[in-house]
Tab-separated table of C-alpha atoms and ligand atoms in Angstrom:
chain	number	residue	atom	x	y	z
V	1	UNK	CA	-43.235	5.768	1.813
V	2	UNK	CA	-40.652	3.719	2.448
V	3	UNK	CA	-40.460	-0.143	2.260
V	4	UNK	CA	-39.591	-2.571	4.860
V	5	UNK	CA	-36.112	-3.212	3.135
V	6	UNK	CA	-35.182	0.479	2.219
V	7	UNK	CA	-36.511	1.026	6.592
V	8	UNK	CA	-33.746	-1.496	7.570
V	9	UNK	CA	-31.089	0.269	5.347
V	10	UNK	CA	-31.785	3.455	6.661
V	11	UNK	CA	-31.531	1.886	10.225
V	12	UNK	CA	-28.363	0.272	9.933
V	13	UNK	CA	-26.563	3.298	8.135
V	14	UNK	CA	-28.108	5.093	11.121
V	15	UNK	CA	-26.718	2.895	13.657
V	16	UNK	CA	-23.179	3.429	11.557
V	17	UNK	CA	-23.299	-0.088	10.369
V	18	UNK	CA	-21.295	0.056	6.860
V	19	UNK	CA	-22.767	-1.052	3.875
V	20	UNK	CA	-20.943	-3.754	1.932
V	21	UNK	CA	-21.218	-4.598	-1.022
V	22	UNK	CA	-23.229	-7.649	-1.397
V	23	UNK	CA	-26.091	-5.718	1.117
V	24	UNK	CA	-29.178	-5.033	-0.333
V	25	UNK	CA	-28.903	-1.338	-1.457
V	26	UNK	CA	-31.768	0.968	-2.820
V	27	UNK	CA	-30.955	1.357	-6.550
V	28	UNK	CA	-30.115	5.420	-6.394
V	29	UNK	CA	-28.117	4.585	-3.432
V	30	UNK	CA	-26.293	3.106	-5.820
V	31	UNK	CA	-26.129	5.323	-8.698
V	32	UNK	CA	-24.942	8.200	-6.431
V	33	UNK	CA	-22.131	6.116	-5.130
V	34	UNK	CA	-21.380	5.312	-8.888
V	35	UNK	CA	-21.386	9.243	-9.739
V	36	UNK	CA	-19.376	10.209	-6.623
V	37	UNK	CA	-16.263	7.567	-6.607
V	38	UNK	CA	-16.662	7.785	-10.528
V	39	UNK	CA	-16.191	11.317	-10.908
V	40	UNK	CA	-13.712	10.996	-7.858
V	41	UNK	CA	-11.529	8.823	-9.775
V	42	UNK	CA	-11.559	10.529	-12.798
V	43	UNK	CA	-10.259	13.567	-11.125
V	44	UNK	CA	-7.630	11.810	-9.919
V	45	UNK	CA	-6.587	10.793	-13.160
V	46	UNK	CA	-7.246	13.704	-14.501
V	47	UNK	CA	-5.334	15.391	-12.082
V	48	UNK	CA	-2.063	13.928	-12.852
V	49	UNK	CA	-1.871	16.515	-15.652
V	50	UNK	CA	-1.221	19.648	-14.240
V	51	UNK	CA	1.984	18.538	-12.115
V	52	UNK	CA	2.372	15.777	-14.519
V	53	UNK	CA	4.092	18.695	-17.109
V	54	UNK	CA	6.159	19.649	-14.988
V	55	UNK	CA	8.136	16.472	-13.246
V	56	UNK	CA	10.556	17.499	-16.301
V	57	UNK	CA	11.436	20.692	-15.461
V	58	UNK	CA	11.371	20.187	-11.129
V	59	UNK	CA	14.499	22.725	-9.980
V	60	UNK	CA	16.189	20.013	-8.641
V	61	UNK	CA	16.782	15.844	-8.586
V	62	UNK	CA	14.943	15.950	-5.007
V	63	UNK	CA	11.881	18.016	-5.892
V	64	UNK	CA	11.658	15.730	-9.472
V	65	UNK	CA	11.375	12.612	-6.821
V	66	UNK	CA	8.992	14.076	-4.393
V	67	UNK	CA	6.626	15.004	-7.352
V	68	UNK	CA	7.232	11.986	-9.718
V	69	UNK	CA	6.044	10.197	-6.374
V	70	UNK	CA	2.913	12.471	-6.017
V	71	UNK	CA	1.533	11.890	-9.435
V	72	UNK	CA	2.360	8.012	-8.860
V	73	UNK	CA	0.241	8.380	-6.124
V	74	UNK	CA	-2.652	10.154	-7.678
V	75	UNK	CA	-2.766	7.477	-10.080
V	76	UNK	CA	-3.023	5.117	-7.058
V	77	UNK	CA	-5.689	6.306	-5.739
V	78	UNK	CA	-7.455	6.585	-9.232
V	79	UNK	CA	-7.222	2.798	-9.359
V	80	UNK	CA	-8.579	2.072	-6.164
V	81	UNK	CA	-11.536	4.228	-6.000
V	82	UNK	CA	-11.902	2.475	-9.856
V	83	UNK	CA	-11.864	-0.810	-7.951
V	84	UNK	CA	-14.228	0.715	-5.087
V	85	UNK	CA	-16.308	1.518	-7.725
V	86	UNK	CA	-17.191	-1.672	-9.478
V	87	UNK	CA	-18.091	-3.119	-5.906
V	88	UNK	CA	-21.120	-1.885	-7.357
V	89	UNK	CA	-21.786	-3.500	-10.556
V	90	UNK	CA	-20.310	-0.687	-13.307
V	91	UNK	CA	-17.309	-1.681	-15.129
V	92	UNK	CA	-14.193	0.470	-15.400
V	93	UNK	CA	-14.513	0.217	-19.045
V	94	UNK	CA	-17.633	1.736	-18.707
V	95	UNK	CA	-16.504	4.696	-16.039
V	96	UNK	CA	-13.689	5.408	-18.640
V	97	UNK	CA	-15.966	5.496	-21.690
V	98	UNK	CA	-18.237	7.713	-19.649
V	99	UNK	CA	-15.410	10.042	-18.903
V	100	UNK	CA	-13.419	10.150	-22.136
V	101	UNK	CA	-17.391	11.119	-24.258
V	102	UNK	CA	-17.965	13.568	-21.542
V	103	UNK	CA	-20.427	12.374	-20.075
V	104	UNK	CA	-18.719	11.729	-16.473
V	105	UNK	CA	-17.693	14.651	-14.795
V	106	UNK	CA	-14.211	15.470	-12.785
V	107	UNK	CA	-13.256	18.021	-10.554
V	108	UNK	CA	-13.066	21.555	-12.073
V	109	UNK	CA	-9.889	22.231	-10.461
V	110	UNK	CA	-7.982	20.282	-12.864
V	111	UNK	CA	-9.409	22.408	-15.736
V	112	UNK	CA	-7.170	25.260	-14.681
V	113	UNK	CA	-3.782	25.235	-16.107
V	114	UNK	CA	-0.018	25.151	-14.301
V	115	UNK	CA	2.035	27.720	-15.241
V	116	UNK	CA	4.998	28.319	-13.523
V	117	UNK	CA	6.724	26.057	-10.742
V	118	UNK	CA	5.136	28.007	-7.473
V	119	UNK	CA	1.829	26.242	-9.119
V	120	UNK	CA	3.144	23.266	-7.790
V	121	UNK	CA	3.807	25.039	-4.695
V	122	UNK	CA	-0.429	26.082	-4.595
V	123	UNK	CA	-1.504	22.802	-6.046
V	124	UNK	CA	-0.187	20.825	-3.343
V	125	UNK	CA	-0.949	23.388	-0.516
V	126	UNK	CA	-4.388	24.536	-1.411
V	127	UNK	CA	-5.642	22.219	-3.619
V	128	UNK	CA	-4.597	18.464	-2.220
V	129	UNK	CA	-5.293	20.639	1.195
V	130	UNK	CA	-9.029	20.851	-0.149
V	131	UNK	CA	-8.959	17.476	-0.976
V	132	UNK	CA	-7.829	16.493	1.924
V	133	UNK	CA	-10.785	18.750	4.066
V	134	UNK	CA	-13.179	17.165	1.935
V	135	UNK	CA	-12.020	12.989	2.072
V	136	UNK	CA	-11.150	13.057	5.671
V	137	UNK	CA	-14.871	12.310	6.706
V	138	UNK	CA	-15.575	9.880	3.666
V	139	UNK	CA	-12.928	7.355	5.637
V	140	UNK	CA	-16.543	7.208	7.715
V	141	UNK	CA	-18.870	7.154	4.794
V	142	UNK	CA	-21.703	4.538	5.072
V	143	UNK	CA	-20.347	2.692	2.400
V	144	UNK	CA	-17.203	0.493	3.461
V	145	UNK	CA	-15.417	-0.469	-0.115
V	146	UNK	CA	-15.178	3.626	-0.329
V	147	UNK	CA	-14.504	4.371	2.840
V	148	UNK	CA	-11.683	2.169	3.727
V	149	UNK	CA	-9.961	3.049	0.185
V	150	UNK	CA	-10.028	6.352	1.264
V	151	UNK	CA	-7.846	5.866	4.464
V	152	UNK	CA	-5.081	5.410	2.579
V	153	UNK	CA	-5.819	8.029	0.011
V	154	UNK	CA	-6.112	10.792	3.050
V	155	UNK	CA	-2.540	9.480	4.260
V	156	UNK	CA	-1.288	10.198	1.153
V	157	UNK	CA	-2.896	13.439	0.736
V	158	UNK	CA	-1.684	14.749	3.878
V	159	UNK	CA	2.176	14.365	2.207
V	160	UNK	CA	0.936	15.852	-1.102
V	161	UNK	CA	0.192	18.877	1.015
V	162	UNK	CA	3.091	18.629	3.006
V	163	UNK	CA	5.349	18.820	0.040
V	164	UNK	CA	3.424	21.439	-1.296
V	165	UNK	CA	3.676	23.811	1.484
V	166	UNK	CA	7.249	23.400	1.297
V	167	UNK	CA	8.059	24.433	-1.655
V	168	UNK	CA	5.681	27.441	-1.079
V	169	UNK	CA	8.107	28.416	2.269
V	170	UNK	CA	10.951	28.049	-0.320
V	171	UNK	CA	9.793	30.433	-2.164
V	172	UNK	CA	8.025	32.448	-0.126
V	173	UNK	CA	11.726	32.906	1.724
V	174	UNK	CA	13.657	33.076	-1.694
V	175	UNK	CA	14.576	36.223	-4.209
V	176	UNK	CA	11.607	38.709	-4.475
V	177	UNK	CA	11.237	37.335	-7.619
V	178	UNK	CA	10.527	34.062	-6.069
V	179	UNK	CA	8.181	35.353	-3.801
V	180	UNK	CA	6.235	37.033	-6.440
V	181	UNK	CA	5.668	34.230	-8.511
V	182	UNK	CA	4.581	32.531	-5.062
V	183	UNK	CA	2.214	35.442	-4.537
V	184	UNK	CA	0.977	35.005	-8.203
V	185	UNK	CA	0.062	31.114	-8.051
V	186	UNK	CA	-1.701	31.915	-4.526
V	187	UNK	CA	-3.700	34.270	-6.749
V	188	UNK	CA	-4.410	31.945	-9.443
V	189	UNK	CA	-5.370	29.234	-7.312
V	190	UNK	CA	-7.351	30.050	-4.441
V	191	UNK	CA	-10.746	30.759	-5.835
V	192	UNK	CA	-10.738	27.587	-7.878
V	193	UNK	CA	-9.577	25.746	-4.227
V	194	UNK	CA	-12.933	26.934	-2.848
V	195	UNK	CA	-14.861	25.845	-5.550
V	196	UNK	CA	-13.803	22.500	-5.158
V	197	UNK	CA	-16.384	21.910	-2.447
V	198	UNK	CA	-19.131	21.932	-4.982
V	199	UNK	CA	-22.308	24.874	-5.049
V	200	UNK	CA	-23.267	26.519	-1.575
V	201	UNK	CA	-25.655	24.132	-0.105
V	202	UNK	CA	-28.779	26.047	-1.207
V	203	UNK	CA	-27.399	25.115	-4.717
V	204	UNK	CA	-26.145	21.943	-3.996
V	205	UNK	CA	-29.274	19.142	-5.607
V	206	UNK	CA	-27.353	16.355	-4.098
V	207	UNK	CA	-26.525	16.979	-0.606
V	208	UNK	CA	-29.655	16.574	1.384
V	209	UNK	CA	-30.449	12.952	0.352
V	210	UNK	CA	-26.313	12.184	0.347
V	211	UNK	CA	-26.420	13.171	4.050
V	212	UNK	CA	-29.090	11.116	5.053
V	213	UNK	CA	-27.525	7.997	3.542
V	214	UNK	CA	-23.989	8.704	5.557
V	215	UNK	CA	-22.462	9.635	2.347
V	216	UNK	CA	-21.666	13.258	3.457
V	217	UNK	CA	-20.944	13.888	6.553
V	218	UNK	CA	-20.235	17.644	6.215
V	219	UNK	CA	-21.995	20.015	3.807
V	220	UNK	CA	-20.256	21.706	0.835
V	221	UNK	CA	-20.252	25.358	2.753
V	222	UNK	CA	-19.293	23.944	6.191
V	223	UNK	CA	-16.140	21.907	4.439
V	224	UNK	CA	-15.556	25.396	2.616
V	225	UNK	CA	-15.202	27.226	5.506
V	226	UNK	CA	-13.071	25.033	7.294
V	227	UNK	CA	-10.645	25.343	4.370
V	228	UNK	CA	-11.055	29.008	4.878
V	229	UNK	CA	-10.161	29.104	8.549
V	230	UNK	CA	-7.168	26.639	7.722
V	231	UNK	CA	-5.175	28.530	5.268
V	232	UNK	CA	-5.098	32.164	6.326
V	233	UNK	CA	-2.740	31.412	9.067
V	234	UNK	CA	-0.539	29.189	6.549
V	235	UNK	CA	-0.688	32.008	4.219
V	236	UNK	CA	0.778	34.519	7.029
V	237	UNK	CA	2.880	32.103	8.488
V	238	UNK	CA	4.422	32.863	4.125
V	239	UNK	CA	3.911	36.334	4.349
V	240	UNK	CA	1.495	35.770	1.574
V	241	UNK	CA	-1.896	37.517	0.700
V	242	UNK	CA	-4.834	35.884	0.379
V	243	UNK	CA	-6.263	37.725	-3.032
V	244	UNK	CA	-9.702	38.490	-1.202
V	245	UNK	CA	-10.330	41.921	0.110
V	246	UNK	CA	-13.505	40.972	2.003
V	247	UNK	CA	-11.508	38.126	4.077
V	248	UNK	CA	-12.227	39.387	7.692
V	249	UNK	CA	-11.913	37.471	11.189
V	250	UNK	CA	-15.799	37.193	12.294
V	251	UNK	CA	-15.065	36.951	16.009
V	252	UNK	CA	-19.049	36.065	16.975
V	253	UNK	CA	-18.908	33.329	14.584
V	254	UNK	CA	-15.603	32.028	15.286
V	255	UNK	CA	-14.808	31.738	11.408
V	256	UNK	CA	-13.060	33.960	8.951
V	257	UNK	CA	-15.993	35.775	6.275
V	258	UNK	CA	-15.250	35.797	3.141
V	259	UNK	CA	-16.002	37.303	-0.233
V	260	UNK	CA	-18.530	35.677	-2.706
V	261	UNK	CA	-17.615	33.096	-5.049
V	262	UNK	CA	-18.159	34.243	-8.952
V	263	UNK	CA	-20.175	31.055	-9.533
V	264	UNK	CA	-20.749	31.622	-13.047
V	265	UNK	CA	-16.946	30.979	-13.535
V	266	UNK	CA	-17.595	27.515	-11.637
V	267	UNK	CA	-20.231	26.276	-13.944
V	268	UNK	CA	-18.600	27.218	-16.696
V	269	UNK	CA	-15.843	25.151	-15.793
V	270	UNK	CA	-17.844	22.127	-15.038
V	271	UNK	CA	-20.011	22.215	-18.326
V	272	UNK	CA	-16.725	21.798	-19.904
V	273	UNK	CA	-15.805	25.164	-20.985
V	274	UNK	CA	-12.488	26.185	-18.727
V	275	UNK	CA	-9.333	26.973	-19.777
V	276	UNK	CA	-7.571	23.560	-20.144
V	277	UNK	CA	-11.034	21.029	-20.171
V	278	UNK	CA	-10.811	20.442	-23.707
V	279	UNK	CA	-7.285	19.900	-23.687
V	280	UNK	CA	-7.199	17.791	-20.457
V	281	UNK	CA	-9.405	15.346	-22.402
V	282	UNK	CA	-7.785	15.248	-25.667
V	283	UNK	CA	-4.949	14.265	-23.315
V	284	UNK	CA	-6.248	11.447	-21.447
V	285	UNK	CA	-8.032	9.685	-24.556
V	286	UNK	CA	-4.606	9.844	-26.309
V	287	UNK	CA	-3.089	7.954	-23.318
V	288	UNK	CA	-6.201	5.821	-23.496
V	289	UNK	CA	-5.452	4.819	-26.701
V	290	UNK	CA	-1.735	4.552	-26.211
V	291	UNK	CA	-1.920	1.704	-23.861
V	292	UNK	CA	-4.421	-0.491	-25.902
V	293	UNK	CA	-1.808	-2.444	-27.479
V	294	UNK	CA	-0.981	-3.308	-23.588
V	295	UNK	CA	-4.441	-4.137	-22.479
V	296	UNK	CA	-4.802	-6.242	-25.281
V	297	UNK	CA	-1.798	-8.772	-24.083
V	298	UNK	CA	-2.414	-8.331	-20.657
V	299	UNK	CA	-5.736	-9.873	-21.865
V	300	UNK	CA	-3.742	-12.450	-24.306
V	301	UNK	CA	-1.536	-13.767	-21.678
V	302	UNK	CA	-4.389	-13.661	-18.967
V	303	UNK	CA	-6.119	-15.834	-21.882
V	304	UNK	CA	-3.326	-18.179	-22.368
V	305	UNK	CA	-2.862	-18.861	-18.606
V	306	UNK	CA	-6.484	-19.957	-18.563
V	307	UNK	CA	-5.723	-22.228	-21.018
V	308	UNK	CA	-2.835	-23.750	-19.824
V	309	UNK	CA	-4.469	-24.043	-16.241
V	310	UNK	CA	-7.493	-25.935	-17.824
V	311	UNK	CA	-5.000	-28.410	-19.679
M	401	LIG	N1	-16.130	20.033	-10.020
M	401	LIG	C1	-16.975	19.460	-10.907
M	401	LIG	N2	-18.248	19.150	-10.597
M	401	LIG	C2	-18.670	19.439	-9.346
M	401	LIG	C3	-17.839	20.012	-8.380
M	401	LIG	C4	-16.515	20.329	-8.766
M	401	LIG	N3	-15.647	20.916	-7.929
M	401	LIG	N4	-18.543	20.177	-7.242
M	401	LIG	C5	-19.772	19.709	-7.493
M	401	LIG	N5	-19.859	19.279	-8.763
M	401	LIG	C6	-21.028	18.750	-9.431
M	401	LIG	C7	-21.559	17.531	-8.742
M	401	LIG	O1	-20.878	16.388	-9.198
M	401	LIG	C8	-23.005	17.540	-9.131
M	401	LIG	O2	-23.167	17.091	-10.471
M	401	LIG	P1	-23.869	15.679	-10.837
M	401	LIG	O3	-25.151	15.614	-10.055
M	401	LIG	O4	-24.040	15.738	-12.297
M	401	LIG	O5	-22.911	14.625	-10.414
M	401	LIG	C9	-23.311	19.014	-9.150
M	401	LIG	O6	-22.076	19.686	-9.326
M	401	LIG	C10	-24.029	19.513	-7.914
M	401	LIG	O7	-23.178	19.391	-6.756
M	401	LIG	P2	-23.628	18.633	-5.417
M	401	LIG	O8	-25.088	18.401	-5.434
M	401	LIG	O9	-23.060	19.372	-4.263
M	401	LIG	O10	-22.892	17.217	-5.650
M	401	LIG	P3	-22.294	16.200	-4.597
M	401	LIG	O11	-23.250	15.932	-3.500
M	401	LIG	O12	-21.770	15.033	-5.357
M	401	LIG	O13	-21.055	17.004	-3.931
M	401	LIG	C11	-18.636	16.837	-3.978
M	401	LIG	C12	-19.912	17.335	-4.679
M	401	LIG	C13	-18.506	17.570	-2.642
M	401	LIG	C14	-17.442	17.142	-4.863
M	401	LIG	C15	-18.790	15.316	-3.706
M	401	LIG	O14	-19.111	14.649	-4.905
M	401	LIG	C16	-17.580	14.668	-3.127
M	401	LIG	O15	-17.306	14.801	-1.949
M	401	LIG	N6	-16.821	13.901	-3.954
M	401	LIG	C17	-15.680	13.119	-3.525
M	401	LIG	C18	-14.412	13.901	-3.555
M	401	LIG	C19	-13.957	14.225	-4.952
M	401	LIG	O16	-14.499	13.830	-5.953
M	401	LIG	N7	-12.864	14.961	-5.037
M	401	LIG	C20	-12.271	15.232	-6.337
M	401	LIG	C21	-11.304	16.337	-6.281
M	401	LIG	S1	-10.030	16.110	-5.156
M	401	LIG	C22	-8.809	15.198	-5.863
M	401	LIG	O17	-9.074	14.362	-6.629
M	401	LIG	C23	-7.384	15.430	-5.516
């Protein structure tokens, strides 16, 4: 039964009206918007990693720019979706501490690691192109601090997998040797792409009452398919394979079929037990605890300004 309040907040998110943040709100509204940007920024954070190791060893000044700028990015868009999540009362110190005790999750894709430079090549084609499937329709979420950060993030995201692609035609047109480590990262990193969507809906304990609130517009299968029917023409277009024998053209549905996702690897990954999640940590609570000596005089001289100002 719902109250007369929670009736109107349906009605305007209904209506498309966007939420703001002084609006009343039912409290799990709230939590689930906490959860998703939380766990959204964190994987962005997180994310810097992978390509992160290897802005040292780009195969030229130009590619070193293009991804030095990426990561910059990524860490941009942590910060905002930070900022779009304290709209809602939790602090960043508290989204951090949440994150670095394990408590807060982040995407599993940035539990896998990057091993040679055609990763960089797959990250930015398949895996900022998932990214990209999946925050296109939260620029219309219900709730506007999110959903206007994210405009920018998806502009952004669209030259991440730009830049990706690119290199992938380099290679994908370079020595056979090239080509086969191309081949190999498109191996490595597909089925981890797909299971960035989340569970198949029948899995998926969040979904139903996200969708009703606006928050997701698109379920985690539909969004997975569409990533599907996206990249096998990319991959052709590289003279790549796709490593998925069951990956057939379903002309009645319109869509490409495709084989079944080994799930149990997914969970695995997201209870914290993939092949880099440990590390990944370990990594950001060092740089964590790197930087204290600079949030301590950022806090010192915002401090001192106060006191000036006051006389
Ligand atoms: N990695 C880790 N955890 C995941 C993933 C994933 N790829 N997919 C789903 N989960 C978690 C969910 O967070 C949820 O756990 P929780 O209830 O403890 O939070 C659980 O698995 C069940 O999944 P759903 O019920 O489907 O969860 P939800 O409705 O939140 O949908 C989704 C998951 C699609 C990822 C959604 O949260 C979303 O759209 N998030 C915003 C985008 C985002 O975070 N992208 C990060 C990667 S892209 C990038 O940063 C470049």
């Amino acid at each position: 039964e719902m109250s007369r309040e929670e009736r109107e907040f349906q009605g305007r998110i209904d209506r498309g009206v966007k939420i703001e943040a002084r609006d009343w709100m039912p409290e799990a509204y709230r939590k689930t918007l906490v959860r998703q940007i939380s766990q959204h920024a964190h994987s962005e954070i997180v994310g810097q990693l992978p390509e992160g190791n290897w802005i040292t060893r780009a195969p030229s000044l130009k590619r070193k720019a293009i991804l030095l700028a990426k990561v910059q990015d990524e860490a941009g868009h942590g910060l905002y979706l930070y900022s779009a999540a304290e709209t809602l009362g939790t602090s960043r110190d508290q989204m951090i501490d949440d994150l670095h005790s394990g408590k807060a999750k982040y995407s599993s894709i940035f539990n896998y690691p990057a091993l040679t430079w055609a990763d960089m090549g797959a990250i930015g084609w398949l895996v900022d192109g998932s990214a990209i499937i999946n925050q296109v329709p939260l620029c219309r979420c219900s709730y506007g601090p999110y959903a206007r950060a994210m405009v920018r993030v998806c502009k952004e995201e669209s030259f991440h997998q730009r830049q990706g692609y690119d290199i992938m035609i380099a290679l994908a047109k370079g020595t056979p040797e090239q080509k086969a480590m191309a081949q190999d990262a498109l191996n490595r990193w597909w089925w981890p792409s797909l299971m960035m969507f989340g569970p198949s809906d029948s899995e998926s304990v969040n979904s139903a009452q996200s969708a009703q609130w606006g928050i997701k517009l698109f379920s985690n299968d539909e969004l997975r398919q569409k990533m599907v029917d996206q990249s096998v023409p990319q991959a052709e277009f590289l003279g790549l394979t796709i490593p998925d024998p069951e990956l057939k053209w379903n002309a009645e549905r319109g869509h490409y079929d495709f084989g079944p996702i080994d799930w149990e690897e997914f969970y695995n990954v997201v209870k914290g037990h993939g092949p880099c999640n440990r590390d990944r940590l370990k990594t950001r609570i060092k740089a964590h605890e790197d930087g204290a000596w600079f949030r301590e005089a950022l806090i010192a001289h915002s401090e001192k300004k106060a006191q000036q100002a006051a006389g």
